[in-house]
Coordinates of C-alpha atoms in Angstrom, one line a residue:
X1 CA -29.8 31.8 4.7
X2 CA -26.5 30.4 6.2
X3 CA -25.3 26.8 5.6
X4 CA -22.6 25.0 7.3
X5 CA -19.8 22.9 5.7
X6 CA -18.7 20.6 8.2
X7 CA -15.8 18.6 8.0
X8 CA -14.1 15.7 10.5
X9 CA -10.9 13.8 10.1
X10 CA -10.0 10.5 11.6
X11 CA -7.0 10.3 13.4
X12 CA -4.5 7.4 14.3
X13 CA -5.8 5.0 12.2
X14 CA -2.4 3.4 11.1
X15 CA -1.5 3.0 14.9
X16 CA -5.1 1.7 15.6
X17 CA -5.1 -1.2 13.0
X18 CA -1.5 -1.9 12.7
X19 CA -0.6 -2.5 16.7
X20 CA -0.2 -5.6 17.0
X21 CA 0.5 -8.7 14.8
X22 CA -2.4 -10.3 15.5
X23 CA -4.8 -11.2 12.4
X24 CA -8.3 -11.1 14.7
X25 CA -7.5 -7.3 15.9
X26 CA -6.4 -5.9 12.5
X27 CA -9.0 -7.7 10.8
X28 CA -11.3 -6.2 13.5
X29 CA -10.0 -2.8 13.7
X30 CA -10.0 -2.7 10.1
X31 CA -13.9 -3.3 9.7
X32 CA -14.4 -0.7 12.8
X33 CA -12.5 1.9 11.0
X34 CA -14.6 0.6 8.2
X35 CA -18.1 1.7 9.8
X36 CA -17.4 5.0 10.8
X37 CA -18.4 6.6 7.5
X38 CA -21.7 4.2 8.0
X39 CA -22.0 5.6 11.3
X40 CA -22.1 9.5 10.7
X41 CA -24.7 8.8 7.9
X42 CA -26.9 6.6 9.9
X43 CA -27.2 9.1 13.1
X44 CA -26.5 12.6 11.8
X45 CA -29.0 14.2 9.3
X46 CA -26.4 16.0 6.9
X47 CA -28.4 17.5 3.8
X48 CA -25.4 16.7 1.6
X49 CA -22.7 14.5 2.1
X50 CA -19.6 15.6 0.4
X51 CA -17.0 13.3 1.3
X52 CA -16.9 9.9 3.3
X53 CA -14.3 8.1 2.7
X54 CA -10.8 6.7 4.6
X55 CA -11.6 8.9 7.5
X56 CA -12.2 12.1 6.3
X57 CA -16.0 13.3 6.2
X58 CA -17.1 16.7 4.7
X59 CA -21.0 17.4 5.3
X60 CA -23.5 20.1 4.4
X61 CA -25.9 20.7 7.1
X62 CA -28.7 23.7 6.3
X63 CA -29.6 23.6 10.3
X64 CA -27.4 25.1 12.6
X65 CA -28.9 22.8 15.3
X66 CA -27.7 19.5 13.7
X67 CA -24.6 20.8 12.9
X68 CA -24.1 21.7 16.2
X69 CA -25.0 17.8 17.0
X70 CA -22.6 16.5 14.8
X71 CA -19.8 18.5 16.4
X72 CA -20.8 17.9 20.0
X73 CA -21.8 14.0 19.4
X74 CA -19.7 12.5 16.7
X75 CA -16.1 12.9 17.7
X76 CA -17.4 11.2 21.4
X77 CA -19.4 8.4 20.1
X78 CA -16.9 7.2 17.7
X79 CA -13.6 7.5 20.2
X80 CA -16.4 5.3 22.5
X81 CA -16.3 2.8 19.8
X82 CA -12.4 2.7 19.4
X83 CA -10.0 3.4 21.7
X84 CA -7.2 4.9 20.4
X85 CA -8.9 7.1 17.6
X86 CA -9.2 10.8 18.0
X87 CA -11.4 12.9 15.4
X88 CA -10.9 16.1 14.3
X89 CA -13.5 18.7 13.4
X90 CA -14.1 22.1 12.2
X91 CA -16.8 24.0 10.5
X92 CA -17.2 27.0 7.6
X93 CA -20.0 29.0 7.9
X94 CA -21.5 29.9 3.7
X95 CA -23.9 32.0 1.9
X96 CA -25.0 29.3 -0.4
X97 CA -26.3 26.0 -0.8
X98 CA -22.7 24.7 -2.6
X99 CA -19.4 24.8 -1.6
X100 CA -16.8 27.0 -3.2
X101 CA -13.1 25.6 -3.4
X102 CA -11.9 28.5 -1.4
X103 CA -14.5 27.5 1.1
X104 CA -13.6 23.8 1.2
X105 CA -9.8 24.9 1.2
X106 CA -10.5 27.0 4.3
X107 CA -12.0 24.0 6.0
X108 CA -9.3 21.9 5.4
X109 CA -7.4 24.8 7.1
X110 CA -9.3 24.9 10.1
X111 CA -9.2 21.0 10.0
X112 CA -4.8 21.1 10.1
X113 CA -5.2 23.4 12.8
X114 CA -7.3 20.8 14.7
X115 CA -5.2 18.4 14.0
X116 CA -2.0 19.9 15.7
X117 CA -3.6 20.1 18.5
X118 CA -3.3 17.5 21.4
X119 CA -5.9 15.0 22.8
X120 CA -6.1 13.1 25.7
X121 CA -7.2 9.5 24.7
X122 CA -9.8 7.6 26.6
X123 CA -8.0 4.8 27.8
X124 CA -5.4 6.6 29.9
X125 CA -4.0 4.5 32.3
X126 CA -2.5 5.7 35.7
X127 CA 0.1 3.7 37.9
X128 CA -2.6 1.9 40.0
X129 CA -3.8 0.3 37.1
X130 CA -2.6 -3.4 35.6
X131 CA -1.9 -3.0 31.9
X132 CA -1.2 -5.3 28.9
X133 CA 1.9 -6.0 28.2
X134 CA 1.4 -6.4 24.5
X135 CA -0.1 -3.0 24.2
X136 CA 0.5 -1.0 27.3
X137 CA -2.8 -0.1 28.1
X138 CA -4.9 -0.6 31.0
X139 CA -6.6 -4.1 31.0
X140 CA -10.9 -4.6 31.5
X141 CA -10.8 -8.0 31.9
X142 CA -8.3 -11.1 31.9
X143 CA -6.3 -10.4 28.8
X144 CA -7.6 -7.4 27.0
X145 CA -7.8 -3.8 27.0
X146 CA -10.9 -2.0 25.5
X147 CA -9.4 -1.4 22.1
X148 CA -8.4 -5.0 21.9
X149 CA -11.7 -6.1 23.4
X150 CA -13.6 -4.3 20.6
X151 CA -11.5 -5.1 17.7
X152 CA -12.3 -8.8 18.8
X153 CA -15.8 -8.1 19.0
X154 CA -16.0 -6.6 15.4
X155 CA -14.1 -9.4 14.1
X156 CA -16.4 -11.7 14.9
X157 CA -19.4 -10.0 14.2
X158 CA -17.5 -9.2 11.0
X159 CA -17.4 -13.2 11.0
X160 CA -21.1 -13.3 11.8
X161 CA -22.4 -11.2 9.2
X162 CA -20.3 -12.6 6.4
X163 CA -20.4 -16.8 6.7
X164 CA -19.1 -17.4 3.5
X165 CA -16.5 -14.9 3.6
X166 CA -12.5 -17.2 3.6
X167 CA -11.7 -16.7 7.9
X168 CA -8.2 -16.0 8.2
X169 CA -7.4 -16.0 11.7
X170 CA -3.5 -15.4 11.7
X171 CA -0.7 -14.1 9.4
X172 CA 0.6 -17.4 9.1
X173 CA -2.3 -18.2 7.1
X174 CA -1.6 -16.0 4.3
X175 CA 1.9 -17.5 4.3
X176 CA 3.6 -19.5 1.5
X177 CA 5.6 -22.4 2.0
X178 CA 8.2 -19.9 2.6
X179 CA 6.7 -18.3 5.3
X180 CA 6.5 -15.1 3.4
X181 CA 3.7 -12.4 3.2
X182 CA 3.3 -9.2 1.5
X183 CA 1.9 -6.0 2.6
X184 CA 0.6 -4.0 -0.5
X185 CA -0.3 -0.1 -0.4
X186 CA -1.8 1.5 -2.9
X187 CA -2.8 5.0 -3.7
X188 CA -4.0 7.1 -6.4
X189 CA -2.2 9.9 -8.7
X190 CA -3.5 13.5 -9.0
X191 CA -6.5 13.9 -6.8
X192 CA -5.5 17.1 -5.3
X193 CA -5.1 18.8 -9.0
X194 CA -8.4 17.1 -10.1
X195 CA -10.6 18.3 -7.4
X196 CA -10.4 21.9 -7.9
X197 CA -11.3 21.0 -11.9
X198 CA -14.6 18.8 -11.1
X199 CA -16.8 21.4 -12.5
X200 CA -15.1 20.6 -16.0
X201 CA -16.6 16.5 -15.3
X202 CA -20.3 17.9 -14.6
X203 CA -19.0 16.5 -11.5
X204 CA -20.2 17.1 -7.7
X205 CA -17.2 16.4 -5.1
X206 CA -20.1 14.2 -3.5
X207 CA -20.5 12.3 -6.8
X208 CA -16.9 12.2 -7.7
X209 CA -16.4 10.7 -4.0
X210 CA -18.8 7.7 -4.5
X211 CA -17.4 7.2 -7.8
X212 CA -14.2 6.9 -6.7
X213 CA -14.7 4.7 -3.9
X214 CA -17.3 2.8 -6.2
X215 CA -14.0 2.3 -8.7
X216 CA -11.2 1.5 -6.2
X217 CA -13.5 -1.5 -4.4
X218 CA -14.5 -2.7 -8.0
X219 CA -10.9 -2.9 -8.9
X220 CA -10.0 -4.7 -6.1
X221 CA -13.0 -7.3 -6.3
X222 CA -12.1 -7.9 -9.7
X223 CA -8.0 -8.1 -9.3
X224 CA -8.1 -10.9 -6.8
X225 CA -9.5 -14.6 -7.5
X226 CA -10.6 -17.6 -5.6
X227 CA -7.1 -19.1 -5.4
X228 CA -5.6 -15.8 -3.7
X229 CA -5.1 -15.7 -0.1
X230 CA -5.7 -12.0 -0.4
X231 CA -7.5 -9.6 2.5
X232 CA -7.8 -6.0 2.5
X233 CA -7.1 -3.9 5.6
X234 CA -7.5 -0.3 4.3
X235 CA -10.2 0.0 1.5
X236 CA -11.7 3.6 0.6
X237 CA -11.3 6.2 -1.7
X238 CA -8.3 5.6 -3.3
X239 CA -6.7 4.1 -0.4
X240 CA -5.7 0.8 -0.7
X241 CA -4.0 -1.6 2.2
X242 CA -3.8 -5.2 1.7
X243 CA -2.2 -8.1 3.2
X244 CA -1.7 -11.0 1.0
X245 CA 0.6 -14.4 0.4
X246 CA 3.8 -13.2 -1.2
X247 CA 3.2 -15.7 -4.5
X248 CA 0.0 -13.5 -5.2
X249 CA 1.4 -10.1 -4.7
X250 CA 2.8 -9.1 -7.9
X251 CA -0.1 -10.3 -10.0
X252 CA -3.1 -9.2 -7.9
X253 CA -0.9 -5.9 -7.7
X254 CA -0.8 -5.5 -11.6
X255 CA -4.6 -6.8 -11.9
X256 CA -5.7 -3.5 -9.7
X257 CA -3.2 -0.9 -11.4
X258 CA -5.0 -2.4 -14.7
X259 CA -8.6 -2.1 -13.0
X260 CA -8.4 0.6 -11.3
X261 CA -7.4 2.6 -14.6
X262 CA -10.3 1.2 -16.7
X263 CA -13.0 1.9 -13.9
X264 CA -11.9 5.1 -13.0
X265 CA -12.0 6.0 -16.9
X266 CA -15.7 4.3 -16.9
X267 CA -16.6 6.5 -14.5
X268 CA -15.3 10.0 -15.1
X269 CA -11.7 10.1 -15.6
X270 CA -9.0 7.8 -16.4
X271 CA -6.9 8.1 -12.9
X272 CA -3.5 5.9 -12.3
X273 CA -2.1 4.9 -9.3
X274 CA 1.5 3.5 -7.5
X275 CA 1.8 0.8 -5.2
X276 CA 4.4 -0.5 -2.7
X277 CA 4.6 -3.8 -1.9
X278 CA 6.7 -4.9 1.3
X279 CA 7.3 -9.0 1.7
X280 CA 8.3 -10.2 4.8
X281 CA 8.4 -13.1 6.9
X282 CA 5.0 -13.7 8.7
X283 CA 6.6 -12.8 12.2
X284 CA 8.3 -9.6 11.3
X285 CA 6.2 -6.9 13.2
X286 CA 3.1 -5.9 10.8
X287 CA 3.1 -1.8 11.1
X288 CA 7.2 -2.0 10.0
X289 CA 5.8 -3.5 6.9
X290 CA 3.0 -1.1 6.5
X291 CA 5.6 1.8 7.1
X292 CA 8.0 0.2 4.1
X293 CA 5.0 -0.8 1.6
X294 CA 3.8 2.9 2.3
X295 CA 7.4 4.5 1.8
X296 CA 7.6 2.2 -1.3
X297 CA 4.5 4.0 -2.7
X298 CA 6.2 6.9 -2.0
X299 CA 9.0 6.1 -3.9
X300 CA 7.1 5.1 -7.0
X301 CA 5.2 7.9 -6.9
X302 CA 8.0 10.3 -7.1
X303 CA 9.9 8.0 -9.8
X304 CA 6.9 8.6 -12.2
X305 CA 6.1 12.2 -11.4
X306 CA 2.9 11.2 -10.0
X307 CA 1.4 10.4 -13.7
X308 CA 1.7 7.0 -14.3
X309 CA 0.9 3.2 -12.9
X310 CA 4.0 2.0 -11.2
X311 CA 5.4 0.0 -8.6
X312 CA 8.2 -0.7 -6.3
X313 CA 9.1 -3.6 -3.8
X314 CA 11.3 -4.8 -1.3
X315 CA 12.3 -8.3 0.7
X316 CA 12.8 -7.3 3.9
X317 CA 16.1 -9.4 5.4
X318 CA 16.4 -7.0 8.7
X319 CA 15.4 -7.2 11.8
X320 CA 14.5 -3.5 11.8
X321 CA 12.5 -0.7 9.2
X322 CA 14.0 2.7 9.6
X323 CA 13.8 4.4 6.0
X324 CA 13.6 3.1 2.6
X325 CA 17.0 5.6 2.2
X326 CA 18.9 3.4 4.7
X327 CA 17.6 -0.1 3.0
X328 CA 19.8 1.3 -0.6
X329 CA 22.8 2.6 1.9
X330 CA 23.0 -0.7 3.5
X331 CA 21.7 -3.5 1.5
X332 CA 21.3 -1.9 -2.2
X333 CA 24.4 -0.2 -3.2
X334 CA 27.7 -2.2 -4.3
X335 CA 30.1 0.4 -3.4
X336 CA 32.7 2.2 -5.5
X337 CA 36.2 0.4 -6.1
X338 CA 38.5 0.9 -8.4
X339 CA 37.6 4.2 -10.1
X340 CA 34.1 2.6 -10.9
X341 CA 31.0 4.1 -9.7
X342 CA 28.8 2.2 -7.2
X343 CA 26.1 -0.1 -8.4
X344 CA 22.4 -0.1 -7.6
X345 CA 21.0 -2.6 -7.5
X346 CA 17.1 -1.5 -6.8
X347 CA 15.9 -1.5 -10.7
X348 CA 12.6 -0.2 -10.5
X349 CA 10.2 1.3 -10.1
X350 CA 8.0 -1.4 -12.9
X351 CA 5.7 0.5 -15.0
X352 CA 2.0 -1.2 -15.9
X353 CA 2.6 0.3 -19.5
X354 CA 4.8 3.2 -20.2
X355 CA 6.4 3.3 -23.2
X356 CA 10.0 3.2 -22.7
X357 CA 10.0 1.9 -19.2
X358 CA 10.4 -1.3 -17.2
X359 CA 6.9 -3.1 -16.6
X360 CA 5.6 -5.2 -14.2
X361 CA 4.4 -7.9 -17.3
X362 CA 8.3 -7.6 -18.0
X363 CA 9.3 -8.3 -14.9
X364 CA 7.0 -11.4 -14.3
X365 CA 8.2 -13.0 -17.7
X366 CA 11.9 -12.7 -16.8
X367 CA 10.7 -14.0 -13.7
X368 CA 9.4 -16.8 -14.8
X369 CA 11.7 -17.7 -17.5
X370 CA 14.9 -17.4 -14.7
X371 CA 12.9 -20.5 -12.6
X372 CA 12.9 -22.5 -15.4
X373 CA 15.4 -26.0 -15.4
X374 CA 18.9 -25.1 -16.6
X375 CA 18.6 -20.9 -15.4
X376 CA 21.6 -19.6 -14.9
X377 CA 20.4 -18.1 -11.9
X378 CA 21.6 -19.6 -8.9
X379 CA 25.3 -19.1 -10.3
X380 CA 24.4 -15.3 -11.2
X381 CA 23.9 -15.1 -7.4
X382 CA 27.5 -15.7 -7.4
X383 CA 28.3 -12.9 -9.9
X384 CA 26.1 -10.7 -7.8
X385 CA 28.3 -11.6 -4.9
X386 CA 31.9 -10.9 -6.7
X387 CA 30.8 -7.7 -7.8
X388 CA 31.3 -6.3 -4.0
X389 CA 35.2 -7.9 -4.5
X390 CA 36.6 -7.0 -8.1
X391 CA 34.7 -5.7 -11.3
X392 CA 37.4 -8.0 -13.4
X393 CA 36.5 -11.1 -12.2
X394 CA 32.9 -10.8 -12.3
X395 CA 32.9 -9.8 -15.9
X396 CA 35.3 -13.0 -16.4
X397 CA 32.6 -14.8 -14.0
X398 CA 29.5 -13.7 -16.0
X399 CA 31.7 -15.0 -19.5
X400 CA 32.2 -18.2 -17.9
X401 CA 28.5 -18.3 -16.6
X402 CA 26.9 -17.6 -20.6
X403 CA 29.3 -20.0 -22.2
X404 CA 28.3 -23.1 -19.5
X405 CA 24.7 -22.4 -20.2
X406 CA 25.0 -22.3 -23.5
X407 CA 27.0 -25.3 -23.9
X408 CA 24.3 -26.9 -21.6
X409 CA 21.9 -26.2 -24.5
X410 CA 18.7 -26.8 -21.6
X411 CA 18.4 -22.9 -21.3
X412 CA 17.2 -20.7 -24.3
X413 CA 19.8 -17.5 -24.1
X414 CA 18.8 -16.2 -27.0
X415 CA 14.6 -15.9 -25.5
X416 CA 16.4 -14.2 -22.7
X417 CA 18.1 -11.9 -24.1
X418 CA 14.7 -10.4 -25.8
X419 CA 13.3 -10.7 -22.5
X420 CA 16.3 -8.5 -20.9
X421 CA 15.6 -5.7 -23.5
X422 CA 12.3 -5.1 -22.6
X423 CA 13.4 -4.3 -19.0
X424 CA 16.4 -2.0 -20.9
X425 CA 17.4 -2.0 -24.6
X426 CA 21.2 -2.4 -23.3
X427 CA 20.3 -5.0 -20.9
X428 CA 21.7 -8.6 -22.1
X429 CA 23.3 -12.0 -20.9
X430 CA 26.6 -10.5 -21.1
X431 CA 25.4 -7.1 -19.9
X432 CA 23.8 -7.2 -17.0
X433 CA 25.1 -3.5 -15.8
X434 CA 23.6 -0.5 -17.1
X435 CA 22.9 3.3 -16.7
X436 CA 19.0 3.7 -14.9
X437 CA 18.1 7.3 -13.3
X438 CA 21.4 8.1 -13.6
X439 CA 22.9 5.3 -12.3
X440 CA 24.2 1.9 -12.9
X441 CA 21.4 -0.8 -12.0
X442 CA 21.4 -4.2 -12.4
X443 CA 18.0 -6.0 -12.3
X444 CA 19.6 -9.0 -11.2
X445 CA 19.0 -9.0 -7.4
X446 CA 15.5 -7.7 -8.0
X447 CA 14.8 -11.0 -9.6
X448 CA 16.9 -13.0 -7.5
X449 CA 15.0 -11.6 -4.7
X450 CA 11.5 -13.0 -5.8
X451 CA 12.4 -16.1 -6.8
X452 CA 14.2 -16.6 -2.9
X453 CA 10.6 -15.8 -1.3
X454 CA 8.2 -17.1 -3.8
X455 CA 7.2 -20.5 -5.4
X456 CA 6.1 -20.9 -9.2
X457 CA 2.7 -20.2 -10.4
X458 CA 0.7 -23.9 -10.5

């Protein structure tokens, strides 16, 4: 008897959540995006759900008929529910009661194809029509379109079901005395070459789905605490998007890597993950950020071959995001003079624990140590700044800098130093240049960087 693997794929979430800057509609959109997966379950009878998780749904159905319900009801219901989301579907007919990999990769094919194709959203506007301004679309009432009028309505209902939940009802709130946030993505390492090899786990991909989703929101539960001013956006599978103050980002970061290891290894395998965290001021506009933090990701990602724990992170100074390339062209490369080659000066990516490699513990020490009274630091902003002039003088500069400090006798160069060669064995006061990916990196503006847009730990 014939079986049907159904599959369906959420589209336009990032421009659905991250349209505006206001905190009430992301927050909303975020828990409407949130219920879909609760929605297919509740009124389609799937035999077996395979996958339900960060928009993407694959479903068994032994009846043709509700198959054929899912495919004519779903995708309508849920645009009905938020406008601006489009849903793709497609089905594989099988022979058996399980899913081959060949089967599920031909679904996934059928699903791309779906996906390339056009849809007209619901909220079309035509020129007789007053719209927005904030969002372009055509207004229902006073001040709202119907995507904005249902992300308010789920933010408070996500209000009214969850009383004791922190209410955070603007970015501001999440800002430190700086005015800075960070935006934090996160994703996982090596799904696509672990699925094919479940079978080698005793593992379902229905069972490996709820585990995984089981270990990412443990992880995050347990990497935040009380005194963080922390809220997640994106949370499913192993998806992460958060928005956070900037103080907390680094640490809460480092406490999910760390979790998110250990749960996933509870539960079948031991999976790591890269993040990208993007800090900004609390006005910059919130889907540039998102855009960055994700390209971060990216970058991590391909710095540690997609194998280990890892992150990178940026201060965004620009009025503009266009690519993570043109932040190092502009802002991150002291260019060549002299016969010298340029200097980088983006150090990471920061490892949770690779042997051999800069890690984020590493980085918070040297952190911390540089804000302490009698730091060098604020006169290494100066070296930083010579470098762009002549290579000769900031070596003199840096000389001059070591010898004041340690004639101060208030700062402990010799601590530092141990804490420099942790980041790099060559790394030292007087050397704060050396060769990183084939390059030469300082870490200097990295930490200069942080301590600009963060305040020290109480």
């Amino acid at each position: 008897m014939s079986r049907y693997l159904y599959g369906a794929s959420v589209q336009g979430i990032q421009e659905f959540i991250f349209k505006t800057n206001k905190l009430q509609e992301i927050v909303g959109a975020s828990e409407i995006v949130k219920n879909i997966s609760n929605f297919f379950e509740e009124n389609f009878q799937a035999d077996e759900i395979l996958l339900n998780a960060a928009g993407n749904i694959k479903a068994l159905f032994y009846s043709k008929d509700e198959c054929e319900k899912a495919v004519l009801e779903f995708s309508k219901m849920v645009m009905q529910r938020a406008y601006g989301i489009t849903i793709s579907q497609a089905v594989v007919k099988i022979d058996s009661n399980k899913a081959t990999q060949n089967e599920i990769d031909e679904l996934e094919r059928k699903l791309k194809i779906q996906r390339n194709k056009p849809s007209i959203p619901l909220d079309l506007s035509i020129n007789l029509m007053k719209l927005n301004p904030s969002t372009a679309k055509p207004m229902v009432n006073k001040d709202e379109d119907r995507a904005t009028s249902q992300k308010l309505k789920a933010y408070q209902k996500f209000l009214d079901d969850n009383p004791r939940n922190k209410e955070f009802k603007n970015i501001s709130d999440f800002s430190n005395a700086k005015n800075k946030i960070a935006v934090i993505h996160i994703d996982g390492n090596g799904l696509g070459q672990l699925i094919p090899k479940l079978e080698d786990y005793d593992l379902e991909l229905s069972e490996f789905s709820k585990k995984l989703d089981e270990a990412t929101k443990k992880a995050f539960n347990d990497a935040r605490d009380e005194s963080m001013s922390i809220r997640e956006i994106v949370l499913g599978g192993d998806d992460v998007t958060v928005i956070c103050n900037a103080n907390d980002a680094l640490r809460f970061t480092k406490n999910f890597l760390e979790n998110f290891e250990r749960e996933t290894q509870k539960s079948f395998k031991k999976l790591t993950a890269c993040a990208g965290i993007a800090y900004c001021n609390e006005k910059y506009p919130f889907h540039y950020a998102v855009d960055l933090a994700e390209e971060l990701c990216g970058v991590a990602k391909k710095h540690s071959e997609r194998e280990s724990s890892c992150l990178m992170f940026h201060n965004i100074q620009s009025s503009n995001f266009q690519s993570w390339e043109k932040f190092v062209k502009d802002e991150l490369t002291i260019p060549a003079s002299d016969g010298k080659e340029p200097i980088r000066l983006d150090f990471g990516a920061y490892y949770l624990n690779k042997e051999g490699k800069a890690t984020i513990q590493n980085f918070i020490n040297t952190l911390e140590a540089y804000r302490c009274d009698g730091s060098p630091i604020s006169r290494l902003r100066n070296w930083l700044s010579e470098l762009y002039k002549n290579d000769t003088n900031a070596k003199n500069l840096l000389h001059r800098i070591n010898q004041v400090t340690q004639e101060k006798g208030i700062w402990n160069c010799e601590i530092m130093d141990k804490n420099l060669k942790f980041f790099n064995k060559e790394l030292s006061n007087d050397n704060l240049i050396v060769d990183k990916d084939g390059k030469k990196k300082t870490p200097i503006y990295d930490i200069l960087q942080i301590l600009s847009i963060t305040e020290a730990q109480k």
